[in-house]
XYZ file of C-alpha atoms in Angstrom:
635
model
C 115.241 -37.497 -2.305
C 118.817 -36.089 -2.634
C 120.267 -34.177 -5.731
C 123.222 -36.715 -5.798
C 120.517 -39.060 -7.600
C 119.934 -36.752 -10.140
C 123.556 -36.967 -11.802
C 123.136 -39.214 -15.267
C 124.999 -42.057 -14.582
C 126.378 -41.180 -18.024
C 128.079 -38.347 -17.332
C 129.278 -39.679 -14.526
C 132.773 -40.698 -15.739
C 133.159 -37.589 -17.597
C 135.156 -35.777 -14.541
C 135.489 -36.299 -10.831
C 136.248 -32.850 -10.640
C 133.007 -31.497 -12.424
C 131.073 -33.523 -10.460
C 131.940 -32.381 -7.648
C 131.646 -28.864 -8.279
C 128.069 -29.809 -9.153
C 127.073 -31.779 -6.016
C 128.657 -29.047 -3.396
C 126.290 -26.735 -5.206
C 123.153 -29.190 -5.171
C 123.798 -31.302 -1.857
C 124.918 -28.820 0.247
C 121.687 -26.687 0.477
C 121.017 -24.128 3.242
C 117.309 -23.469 2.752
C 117.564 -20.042 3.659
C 114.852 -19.978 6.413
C 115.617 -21.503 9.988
C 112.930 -24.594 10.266
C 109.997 -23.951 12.515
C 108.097 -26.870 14.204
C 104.699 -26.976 14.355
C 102.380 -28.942 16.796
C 99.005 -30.181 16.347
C 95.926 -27.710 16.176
C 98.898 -24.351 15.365
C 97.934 -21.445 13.275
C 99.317 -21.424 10.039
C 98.817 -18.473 7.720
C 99.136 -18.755 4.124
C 100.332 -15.269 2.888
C 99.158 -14.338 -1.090
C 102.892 -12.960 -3.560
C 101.548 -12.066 -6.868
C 99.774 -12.559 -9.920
C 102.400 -13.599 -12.843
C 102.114 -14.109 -16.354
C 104.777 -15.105 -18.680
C 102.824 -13.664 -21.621
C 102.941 -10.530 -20.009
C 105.946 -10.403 -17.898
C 103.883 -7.855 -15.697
C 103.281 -8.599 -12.092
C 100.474 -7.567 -10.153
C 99.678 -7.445 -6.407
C 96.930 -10.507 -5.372
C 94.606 -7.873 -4.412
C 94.795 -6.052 -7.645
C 91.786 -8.739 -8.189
C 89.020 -8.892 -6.471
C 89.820 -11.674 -3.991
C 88.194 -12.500 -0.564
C 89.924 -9.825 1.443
C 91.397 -9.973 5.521
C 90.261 -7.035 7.866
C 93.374 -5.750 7.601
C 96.212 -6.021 5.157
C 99.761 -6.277 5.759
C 102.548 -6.678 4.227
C 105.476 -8.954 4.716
C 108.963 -7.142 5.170
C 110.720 -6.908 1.455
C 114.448 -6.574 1.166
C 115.611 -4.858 -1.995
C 115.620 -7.922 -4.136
C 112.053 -9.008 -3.814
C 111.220 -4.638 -4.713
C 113.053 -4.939 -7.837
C 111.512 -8.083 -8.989
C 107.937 -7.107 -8.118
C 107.369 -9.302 -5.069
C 104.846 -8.000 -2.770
C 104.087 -10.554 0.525
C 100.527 -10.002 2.350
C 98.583 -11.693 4.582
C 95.259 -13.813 3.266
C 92.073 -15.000 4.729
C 93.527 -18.708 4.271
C 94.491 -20.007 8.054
C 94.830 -23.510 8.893
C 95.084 -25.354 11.995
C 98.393 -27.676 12.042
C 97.115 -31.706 10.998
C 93.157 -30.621 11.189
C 91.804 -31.543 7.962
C 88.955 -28.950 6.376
C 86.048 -29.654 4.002
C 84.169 -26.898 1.979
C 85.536 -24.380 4.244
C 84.134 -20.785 3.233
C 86.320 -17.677 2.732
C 84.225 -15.813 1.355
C 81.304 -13.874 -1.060
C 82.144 -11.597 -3.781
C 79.901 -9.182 -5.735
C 81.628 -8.789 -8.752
C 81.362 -5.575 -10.599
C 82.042 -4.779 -14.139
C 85.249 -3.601 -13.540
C 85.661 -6.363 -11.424
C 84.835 -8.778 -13.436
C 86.893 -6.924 -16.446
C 90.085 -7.518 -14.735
C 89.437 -10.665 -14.095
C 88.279 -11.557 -17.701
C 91.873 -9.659 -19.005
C 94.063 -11.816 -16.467
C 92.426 -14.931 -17.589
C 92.993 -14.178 -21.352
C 96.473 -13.350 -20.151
C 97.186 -16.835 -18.593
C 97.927 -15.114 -14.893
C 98.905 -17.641 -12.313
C 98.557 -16.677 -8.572
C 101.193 -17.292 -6.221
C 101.350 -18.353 -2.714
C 103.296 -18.774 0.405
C 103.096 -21.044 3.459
C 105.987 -21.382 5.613
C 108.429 -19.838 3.056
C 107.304 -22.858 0.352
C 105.391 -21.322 -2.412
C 102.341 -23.207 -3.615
C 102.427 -25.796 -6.707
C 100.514 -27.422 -8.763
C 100.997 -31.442 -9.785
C 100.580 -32.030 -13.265
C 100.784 -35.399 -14.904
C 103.754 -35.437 -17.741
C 102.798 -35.314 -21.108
C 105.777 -37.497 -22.057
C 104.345 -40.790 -20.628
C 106.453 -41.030 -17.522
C 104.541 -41.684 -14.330
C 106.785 -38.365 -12.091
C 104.647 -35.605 -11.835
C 106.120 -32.423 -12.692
C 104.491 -29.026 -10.592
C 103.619 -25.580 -12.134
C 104.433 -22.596 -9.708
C 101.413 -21.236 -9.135
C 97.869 -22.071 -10.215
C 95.656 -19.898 -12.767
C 93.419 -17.362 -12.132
C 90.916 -19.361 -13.951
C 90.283 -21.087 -17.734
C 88.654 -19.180 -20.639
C 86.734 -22.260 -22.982
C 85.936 -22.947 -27.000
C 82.814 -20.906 -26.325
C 84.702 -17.688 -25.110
C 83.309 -17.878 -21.883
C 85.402 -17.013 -18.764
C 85.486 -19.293 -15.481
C 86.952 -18.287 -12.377
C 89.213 -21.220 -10.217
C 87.060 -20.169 -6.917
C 87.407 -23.294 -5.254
C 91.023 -24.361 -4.014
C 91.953 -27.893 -2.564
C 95.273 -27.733 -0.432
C 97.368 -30.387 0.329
C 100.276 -29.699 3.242
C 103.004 -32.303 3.621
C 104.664 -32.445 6.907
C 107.514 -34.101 8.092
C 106.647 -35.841 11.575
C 109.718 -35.393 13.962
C 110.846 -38.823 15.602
C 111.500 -37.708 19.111
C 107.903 -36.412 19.269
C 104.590 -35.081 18.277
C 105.964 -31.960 16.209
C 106.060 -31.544 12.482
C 107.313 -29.462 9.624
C 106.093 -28.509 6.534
C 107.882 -30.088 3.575
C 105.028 -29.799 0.900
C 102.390 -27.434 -0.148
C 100.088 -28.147 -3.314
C 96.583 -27.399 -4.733
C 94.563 -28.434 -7.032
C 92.070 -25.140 -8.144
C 88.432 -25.674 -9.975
C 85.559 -23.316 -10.604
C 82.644 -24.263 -8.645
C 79.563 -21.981 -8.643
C 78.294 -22.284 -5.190
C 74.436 -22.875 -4.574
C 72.575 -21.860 -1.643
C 69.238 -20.754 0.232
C 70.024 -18.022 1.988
C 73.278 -15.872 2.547
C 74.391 -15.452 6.152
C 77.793 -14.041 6.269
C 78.407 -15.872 9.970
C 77.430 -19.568 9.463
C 76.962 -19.941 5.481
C 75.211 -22.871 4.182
C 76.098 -24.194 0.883
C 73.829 -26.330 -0.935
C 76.704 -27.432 -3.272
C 79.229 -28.450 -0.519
C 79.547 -29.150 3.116
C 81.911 -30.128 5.860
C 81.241 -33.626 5.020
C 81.566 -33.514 1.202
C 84.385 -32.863 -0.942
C 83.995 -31.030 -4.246
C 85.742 -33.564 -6.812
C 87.187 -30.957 -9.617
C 85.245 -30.641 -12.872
C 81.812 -32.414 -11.053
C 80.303 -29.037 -10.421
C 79.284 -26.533 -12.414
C 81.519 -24.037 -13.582
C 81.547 -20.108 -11.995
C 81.709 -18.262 -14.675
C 82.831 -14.505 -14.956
C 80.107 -12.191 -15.040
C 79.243 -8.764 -14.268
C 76.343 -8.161 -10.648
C 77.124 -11.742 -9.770
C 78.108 -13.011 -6.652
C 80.940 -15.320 -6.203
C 81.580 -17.808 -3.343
C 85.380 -18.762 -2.664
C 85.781 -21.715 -0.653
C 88.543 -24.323 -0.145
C 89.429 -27.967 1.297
C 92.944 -28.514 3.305
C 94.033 -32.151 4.092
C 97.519 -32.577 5.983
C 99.741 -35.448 4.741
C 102.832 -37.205 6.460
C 105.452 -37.054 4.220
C 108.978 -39.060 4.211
C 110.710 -36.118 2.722
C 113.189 -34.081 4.900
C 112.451 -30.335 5.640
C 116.507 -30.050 4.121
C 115.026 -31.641 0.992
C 111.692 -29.989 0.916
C 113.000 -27.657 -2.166
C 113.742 -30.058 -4.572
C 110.081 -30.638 -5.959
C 110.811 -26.749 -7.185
C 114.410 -27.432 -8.112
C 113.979 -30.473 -10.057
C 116.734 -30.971 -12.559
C 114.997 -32.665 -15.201
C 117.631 -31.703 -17.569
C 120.666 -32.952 -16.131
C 121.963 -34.413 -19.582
C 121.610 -31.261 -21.179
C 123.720 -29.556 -18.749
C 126.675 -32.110 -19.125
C 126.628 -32.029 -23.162
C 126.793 -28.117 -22.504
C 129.697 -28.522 -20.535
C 131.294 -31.381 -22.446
C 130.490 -28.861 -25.885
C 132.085 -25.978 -23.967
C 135.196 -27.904 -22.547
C 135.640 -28.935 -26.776
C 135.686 -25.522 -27.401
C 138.605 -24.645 -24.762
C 140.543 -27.371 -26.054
C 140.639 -26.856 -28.974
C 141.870 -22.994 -28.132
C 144.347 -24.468 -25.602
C 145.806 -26.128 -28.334
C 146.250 -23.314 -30.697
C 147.203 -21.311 -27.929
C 149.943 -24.062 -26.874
C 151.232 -24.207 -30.638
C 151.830 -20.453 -30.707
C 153.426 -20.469 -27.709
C 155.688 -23.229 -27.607
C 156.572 -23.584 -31.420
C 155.982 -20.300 -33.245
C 156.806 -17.623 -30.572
C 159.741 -20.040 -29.384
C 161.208 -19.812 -33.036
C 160.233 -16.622 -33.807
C 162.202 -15.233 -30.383
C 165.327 -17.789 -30.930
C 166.028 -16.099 -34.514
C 165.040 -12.772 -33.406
C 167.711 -13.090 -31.267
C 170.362 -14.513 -33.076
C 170.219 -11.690 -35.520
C 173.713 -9.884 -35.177
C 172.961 -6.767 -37.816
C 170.574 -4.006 -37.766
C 169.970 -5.267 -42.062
C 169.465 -8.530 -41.156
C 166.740 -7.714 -38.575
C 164.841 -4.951 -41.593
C 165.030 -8.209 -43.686
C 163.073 -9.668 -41.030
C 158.942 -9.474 -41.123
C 156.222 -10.328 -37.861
C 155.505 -8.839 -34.971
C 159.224 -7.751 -33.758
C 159.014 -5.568 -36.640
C 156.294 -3.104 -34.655
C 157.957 -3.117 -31.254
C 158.504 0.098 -31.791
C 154.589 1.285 -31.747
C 152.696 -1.788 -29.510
C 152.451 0.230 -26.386
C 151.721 3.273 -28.055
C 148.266 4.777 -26.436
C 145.797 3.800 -28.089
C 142.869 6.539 -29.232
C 140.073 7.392 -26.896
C 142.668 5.322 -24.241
C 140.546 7.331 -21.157
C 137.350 5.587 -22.437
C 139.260 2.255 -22.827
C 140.486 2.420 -18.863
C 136.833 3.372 -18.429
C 135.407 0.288 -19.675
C 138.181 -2.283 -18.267
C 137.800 -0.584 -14.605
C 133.941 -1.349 -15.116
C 134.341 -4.812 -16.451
C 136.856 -5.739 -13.424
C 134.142 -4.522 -10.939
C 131.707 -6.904 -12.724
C 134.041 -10.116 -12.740
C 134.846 -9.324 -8.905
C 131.282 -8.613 -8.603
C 130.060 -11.851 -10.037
C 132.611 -14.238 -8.972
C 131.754 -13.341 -5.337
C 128.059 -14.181 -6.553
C 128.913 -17.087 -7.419
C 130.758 -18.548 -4.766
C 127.944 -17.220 -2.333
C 125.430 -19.339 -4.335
C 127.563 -22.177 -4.385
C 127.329 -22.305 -0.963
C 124.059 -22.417 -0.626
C 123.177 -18.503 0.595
C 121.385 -17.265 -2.161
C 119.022 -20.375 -2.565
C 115.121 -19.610 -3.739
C 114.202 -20.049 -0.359
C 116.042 -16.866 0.106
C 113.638 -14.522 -1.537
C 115.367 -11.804 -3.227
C 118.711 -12.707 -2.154
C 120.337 -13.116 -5.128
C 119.146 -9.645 -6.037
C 120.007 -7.991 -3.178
C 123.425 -9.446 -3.452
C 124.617 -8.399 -6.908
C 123.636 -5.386 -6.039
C 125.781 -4.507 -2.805
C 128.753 -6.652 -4.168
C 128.564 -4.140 -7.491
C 128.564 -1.265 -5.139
C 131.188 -2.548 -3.009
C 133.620 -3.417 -6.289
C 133.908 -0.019 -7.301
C 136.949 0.045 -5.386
C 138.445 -2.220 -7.324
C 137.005 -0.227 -10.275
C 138.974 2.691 -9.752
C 142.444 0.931 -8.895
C 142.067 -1.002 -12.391
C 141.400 1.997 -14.478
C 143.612 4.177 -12.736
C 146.477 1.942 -13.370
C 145.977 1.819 -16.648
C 145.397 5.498 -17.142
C 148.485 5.718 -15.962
C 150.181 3.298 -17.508
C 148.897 5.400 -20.973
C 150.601 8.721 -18.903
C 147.609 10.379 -18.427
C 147.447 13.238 -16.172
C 143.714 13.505 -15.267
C 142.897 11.032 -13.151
C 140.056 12.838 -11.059
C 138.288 13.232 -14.677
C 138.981 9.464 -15.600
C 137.485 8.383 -12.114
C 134.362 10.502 -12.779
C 133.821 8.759 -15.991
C 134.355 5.184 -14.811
C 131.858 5.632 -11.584
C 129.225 7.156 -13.866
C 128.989 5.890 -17.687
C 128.643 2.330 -17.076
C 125.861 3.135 -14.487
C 124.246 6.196 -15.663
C 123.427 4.364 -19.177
C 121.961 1.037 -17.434
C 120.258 3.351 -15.227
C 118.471 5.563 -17.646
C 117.226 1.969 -19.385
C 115.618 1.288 -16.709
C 114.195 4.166 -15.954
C 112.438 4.469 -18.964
C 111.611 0.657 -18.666
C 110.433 1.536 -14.671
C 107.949 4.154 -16.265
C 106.416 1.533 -18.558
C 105.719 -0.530 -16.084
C 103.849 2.628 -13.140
C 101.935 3.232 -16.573
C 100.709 -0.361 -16.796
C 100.090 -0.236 -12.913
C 102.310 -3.249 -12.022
C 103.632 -4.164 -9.047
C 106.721 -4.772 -10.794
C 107.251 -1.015 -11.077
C 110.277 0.249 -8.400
C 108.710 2.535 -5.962
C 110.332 6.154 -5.076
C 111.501 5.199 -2.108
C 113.870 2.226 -3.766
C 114.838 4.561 -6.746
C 116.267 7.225 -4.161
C 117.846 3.980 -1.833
C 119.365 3.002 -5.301
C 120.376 6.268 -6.476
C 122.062 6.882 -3.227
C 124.284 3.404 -3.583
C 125.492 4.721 -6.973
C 126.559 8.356 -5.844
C 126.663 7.734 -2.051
C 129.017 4.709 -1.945
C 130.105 3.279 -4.999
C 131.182 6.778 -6.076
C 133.276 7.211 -2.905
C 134.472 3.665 -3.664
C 135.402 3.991 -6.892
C 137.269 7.539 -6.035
C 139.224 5.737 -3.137
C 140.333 3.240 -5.474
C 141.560 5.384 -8.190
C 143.468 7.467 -5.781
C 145.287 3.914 -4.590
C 145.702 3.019 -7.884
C 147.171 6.346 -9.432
C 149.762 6.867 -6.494
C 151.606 3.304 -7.185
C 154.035 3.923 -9.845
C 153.076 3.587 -13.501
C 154.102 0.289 -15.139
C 156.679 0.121 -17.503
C 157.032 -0.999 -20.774
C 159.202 -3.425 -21.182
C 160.294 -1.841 -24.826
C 160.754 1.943 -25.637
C 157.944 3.648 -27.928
C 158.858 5.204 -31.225
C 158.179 9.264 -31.627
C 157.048 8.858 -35.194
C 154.089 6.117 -35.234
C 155.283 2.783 -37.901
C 153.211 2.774 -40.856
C 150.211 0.172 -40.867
C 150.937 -1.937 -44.033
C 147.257 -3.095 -45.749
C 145.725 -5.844 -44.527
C 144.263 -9.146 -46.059
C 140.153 -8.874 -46.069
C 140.325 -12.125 -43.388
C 142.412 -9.359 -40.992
C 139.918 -6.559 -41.198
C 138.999 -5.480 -37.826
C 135.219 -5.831 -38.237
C 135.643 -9.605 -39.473
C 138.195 -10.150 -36.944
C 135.591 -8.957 -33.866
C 132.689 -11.031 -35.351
C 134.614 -13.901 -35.437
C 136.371 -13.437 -32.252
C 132.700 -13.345 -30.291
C 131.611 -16.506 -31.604
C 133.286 -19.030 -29.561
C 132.650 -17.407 -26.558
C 129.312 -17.794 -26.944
C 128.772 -21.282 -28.130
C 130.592 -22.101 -24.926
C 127.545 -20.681 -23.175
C 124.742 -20.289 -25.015
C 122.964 -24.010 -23.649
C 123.087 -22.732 -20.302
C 121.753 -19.460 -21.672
C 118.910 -21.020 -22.630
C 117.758 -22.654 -18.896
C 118.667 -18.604 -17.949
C 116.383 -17.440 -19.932
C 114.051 -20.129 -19.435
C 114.075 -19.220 -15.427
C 113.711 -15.641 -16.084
C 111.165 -15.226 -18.470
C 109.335 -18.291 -18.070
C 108.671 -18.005 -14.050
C 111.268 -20.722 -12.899
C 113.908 -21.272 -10.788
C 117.539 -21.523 -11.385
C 119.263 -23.038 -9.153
C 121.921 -25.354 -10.604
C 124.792 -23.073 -9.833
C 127.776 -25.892 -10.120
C 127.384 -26.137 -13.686
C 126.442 -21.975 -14.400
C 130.377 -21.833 -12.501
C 131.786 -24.231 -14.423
C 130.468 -22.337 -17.725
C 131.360 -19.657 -16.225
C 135.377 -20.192 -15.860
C 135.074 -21.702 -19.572
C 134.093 -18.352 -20.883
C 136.852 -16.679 -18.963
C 139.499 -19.512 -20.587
C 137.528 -19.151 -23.695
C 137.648 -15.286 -24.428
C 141.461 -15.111 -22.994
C 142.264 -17.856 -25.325
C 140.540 -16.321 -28.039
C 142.012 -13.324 -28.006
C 145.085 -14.299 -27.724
C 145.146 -15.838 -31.013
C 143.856 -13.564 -32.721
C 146.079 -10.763 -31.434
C 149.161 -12.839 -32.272
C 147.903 -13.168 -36.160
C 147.272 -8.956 -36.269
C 150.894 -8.333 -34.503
C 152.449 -10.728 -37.289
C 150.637 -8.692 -39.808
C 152.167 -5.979 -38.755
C 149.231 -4.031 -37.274
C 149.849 -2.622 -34.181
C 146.256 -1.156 -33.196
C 145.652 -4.077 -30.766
C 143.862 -2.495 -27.287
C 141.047 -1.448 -28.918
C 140.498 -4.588 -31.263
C 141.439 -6.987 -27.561
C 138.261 -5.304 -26.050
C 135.874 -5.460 -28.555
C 137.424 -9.235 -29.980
C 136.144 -11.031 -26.898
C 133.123 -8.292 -25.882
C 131.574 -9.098 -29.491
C 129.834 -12.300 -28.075
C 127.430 -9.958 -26.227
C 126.209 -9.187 -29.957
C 125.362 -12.942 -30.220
C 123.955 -13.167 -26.927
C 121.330 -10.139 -27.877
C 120.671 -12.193 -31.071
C 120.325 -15.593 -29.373
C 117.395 -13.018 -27.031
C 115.534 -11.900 -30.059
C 115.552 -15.944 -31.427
C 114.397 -17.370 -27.860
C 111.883 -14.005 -28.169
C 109.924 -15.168 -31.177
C 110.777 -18.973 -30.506
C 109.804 -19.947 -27.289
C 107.656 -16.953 -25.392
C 104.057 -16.065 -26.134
C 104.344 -12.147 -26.061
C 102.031 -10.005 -27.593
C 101.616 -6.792 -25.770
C 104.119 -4.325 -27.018
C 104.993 -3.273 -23.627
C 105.662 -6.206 -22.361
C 107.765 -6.439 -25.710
C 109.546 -3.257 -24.888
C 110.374 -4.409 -21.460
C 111.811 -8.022 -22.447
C 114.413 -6.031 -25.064
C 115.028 -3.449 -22.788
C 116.038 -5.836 -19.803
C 117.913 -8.137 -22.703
C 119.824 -5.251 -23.854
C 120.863 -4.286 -20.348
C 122.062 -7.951 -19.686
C 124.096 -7.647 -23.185
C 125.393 -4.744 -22.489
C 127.189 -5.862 -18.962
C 128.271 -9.225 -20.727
C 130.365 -7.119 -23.434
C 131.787 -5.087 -20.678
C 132.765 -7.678 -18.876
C 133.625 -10.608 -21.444
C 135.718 -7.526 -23.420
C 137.739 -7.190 -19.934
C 138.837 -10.456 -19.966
C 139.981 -10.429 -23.533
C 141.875 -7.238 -22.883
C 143.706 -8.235 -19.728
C 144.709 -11.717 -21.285
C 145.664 -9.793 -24.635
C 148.063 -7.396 -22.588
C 149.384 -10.106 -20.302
C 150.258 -11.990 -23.785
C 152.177 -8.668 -25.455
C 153.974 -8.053 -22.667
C 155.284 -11.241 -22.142
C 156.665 -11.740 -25.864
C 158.078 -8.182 -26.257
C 159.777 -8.587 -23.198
C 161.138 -11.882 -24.183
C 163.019 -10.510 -26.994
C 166.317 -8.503 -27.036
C 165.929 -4.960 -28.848
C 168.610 -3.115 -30.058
């Protein structure tokens, strides 16, 4: 089963081009793992991630709980991605033997304490799912769709156990596996395309406990517990609990290249195209403004401009010719300004090089952590970049301090995001989550920041501030024009509101499935249409901007670097809104850390899209002044 059958046949005709964007980012899948064959009667060890609960949004390591435990636990190496986003690997007691099928196999037999069986009780009220691994597939559950269609859809993960009507707490202790394997052609080798289970609480009867050969009265080699036929285990305090489980191996005609789509499933493929089809509305629509100011207004406004012979004639005249004399004037605060654009260039370069990586196919699921990892270096690595930007434009303003400039862009940006989530980090040691960053990463991550992005950012500022300043391409006045009052629709404040709207109805549908993979324990991986989005915001917030700079220069207001920024950067105000509405709309949050936490991380994520979003206004707005004012002839 391909992803090129998951394209509605509606949307089909809608572009070539968009289409295939989307495939090369679906079809072309490198899994992430090299494939490993397996012959009959081979070891395979099922390794335990974490316990995860969207109404929490606090992981846990699996042995937080009092699970059957191996002699010795280890842990799987962890790159920085998995650290940050609480991913711990260990080894389990669950081995299988490659196509040998088991029945009522035993792990083993819990006494369960009462703070054992508190902690279990609180994860079950909390809806915790547990998470495992074999052969790099995590585990999933089938589930029938509610809808009436016949596909099964599968839940990552599988709950910790079910609390009833009577308030009573039952513990999934019994696990039924299911491996799918691929059986290679040329022989008797197979790989592992598949890995389900189906969990029920079972409590185990039997005569007498021997830990070597146990004999259960409820189960045996030969008989298979059918969920819900037993009676349920339920959580109690001084009991002991038995944890057994079934494996059966199934030949499957699915592909080990394919084996990721029952996790990728695009079940909203429609959705995605009306986004894009509702975004590509809203860059036409700008196009066209953009187009009419360009070809008919500033076309006229330039031919009469120049035709004016007298310096009266040319007072008589009114628009933005009028305040040549003052639009390159610096603005105020213009070293905080070169700040933020430096910052929001090493996030574009930063995630455009994310991008492409993922539309390749690198930073799959399969790829634990990748993803992570990756934004991470790539930001560290852009701070060169960083510092050329907003040295050029410090200079371009004639400022004299660049070492002072280049301190400020390589820490504010970081240095706030960083004390967030610190504060966020200590939240999360106090809850004792394994989503809590060790020391260890803290001081790897602090020494990034100061130990190369610093460096970076310092190199690139020194590049940037020896090339020669640009020019203006007309001479600045001594005495600053006056500003003449403006109509309420040209305030600045309504002006920015606006200006942020259309940037983010452009993406706020694929928002949504962002969100949705974030908070709700999914995975994203339809990267094709997130970078086609993705180059509609850029049109969208140049476009934007644009406009709306032309409209203040032909009022006569001449304040525009500041207004460029925060015009396009204003959408991040809607996107923290649209947060707090998919907050109280879709998740099931009650703890008021866990509260804390989602704002905290939402406010981070708002915070880089106005840097970034406000970049790309301001570069498009200065690429637009320039080219008008130098278009004109000034006496």
């Amino acid at each position: 089963m391909g992803y090129h059958r998951r394209i509605a046949p509606a949307a089909v005709p809608i572009s070539f081009v968009l289409l295939l964007l989307c495939e090369s980012s679906l079809a072309f899948y490198l899994p992430g793992v090299v494939p490993r064959d397996f012959q009959n009667g081979d070891e395979l060890q099922v390794k335990v991630n974490k316990l995860s609960s969207t109404k929490t949004q606090l992981p846990y390591v699996y042995y937080f709980l009092d699970y059957c435990k191996p002699s010795k636990i280890m842990n799987s190496a962890e790159n920085l991605g998995e650290v940050l986003r609480g991913d711990r690997i260990e080894n389990s007691v669950y081995v299988f033997k490659m196509r040998m099928d088991e029945t009522c196999k035993v792990a083993c037999r819990v006494k369960l304490t009462q703070k054992a069986a508190k902690k279990f009780k609180e994860k079950i009220d909390d809806e915790y799912r547990v998470n495992m691994i074999l052969d790099n597939l995590p585990v999933a559950v089938p589930r029938q769709r509610k809808d009436g269609n016949h596909a099964l859809t599968y839940e990552h993960g599988f709950r910790v156990g079910i609390k009833n009507k009577d308030k009573k707490y039952y513990l999934n202790n019994h696990l039924s596996f299911k491996v799918m394997y691929h059986k290679d052609l040329d022989g008797d080798d197979g790989r592992i395309v598949g890995f389900e289970v189906l969990p029920s609480s079972v409590k185990h009867a039997y005569h007498e406990w021997d830990d070597k050969n146990p004999n259960l009265t409820t189960c045996n080699a030969n008989t298979k517990i059918i969920p819900g036929s037993q009676t349920p285990q339920e959580v109690t305090p001084d009991t002991f609990v038995v944890f057994t489980y079934d494996v059966t191996f199934e030949p499957s005609e699915i592909k080990w290249a394919s084996r990721w789509d029952t996790y990728l499933l695009m079940s909203d493929d429609q959705i995605h195209w009306f986004s894009i089809i509702n975004s590509l509305m809203i860059v036409l629509f700008l196009s066209g403004m953009v187009a009419m100011i360009m070809m008919r207004t500033l076309y006229r406004d330039i031919a009469n401009y120049n035709q004016l012979d007298s310096r009266e004639e040319a007072q008589e005249e009114s628009g933005w010719k009028l305040v040549h004399g003052d639009v390159f004037r610096p603005p105020v605060n213009y070293s905080l300004l070169c700040v933020y654009v430096g910052t929001g260039v090493q996030f574009l370069g930063m995630t455009l090089v994310t991008m492409i990586f993922a539309l390749l196919g690198f930073l799959s699921p399969s790829n634990r952590g990748g993803l992570m990892t990756a934004m991470v270096f790539l930001w560290v690595l852009m701070g060169l970049f960083a510092g050329y930007s907003s040295a050029r434009l410090y200079k371009m303003f004639k400022g004299t301090d660049w070492k002072k400039n280049t301190f400020k862009t390589a820490l504010i940006f970081p240095a706030i995001v960083f004390s967030i989530f610190f504060v966020l980090n200590a939240l999360i040691w106090g809850e004792k989550s394994s989503g809590a960053v060790p020391f260890g990463t803290m001081f790897a991550l602090v020494f990034l920041w100061f130990g190369i992005s610093v460096p970076l950012v310092f190199v690139g500022s020194y590049l940037g501030f020896r090339k020669p300043a640009i020019d203006d391409p007309v001479k600045t006045n001594k005495i600053p024009r006056q500003v003449p009052e403006q109509a309420w629709y040209m305030q600045p404040i309504f002006v920015i509101s606006i200006g942020g709207i259309l940037p983010f109805g452009a993406v706020f549908i694929e928002l949504f499935f962002i969100l949705t993979s974030i908070w709700l324990n999914q995975f994203y991986y339809i990267f094709g249409f997130l970078f086609i989005v993705f180059i509609i915001l850029l049109i969208t917030c140049a476009e934007i901007t644009i406009v709306l700079c032309y409209f203040q220069l032909c009022s006569e207001d001449y304040h525009w670097w500041w207004r460029a920024y925060l015009t396009a950067g204003s959408s991040a105000i809607y996107i923290f809104l649209y947060a707090v509405f998919y907050f109280f709309t879709k998740l099931e949050i009650t703890k008021v850390v866990s509260g804390i936490l989602y704002f905290g991380y939402m406010l981070i994520v708002s915070y880089a899209f106005f840097v970034l979003t406000g970049t790309i206004g301001f570069y498009a707005c200065l690429w637009f002044v320039r080219k008008i004012y130098s278009s004109v002839k000034i006496d």
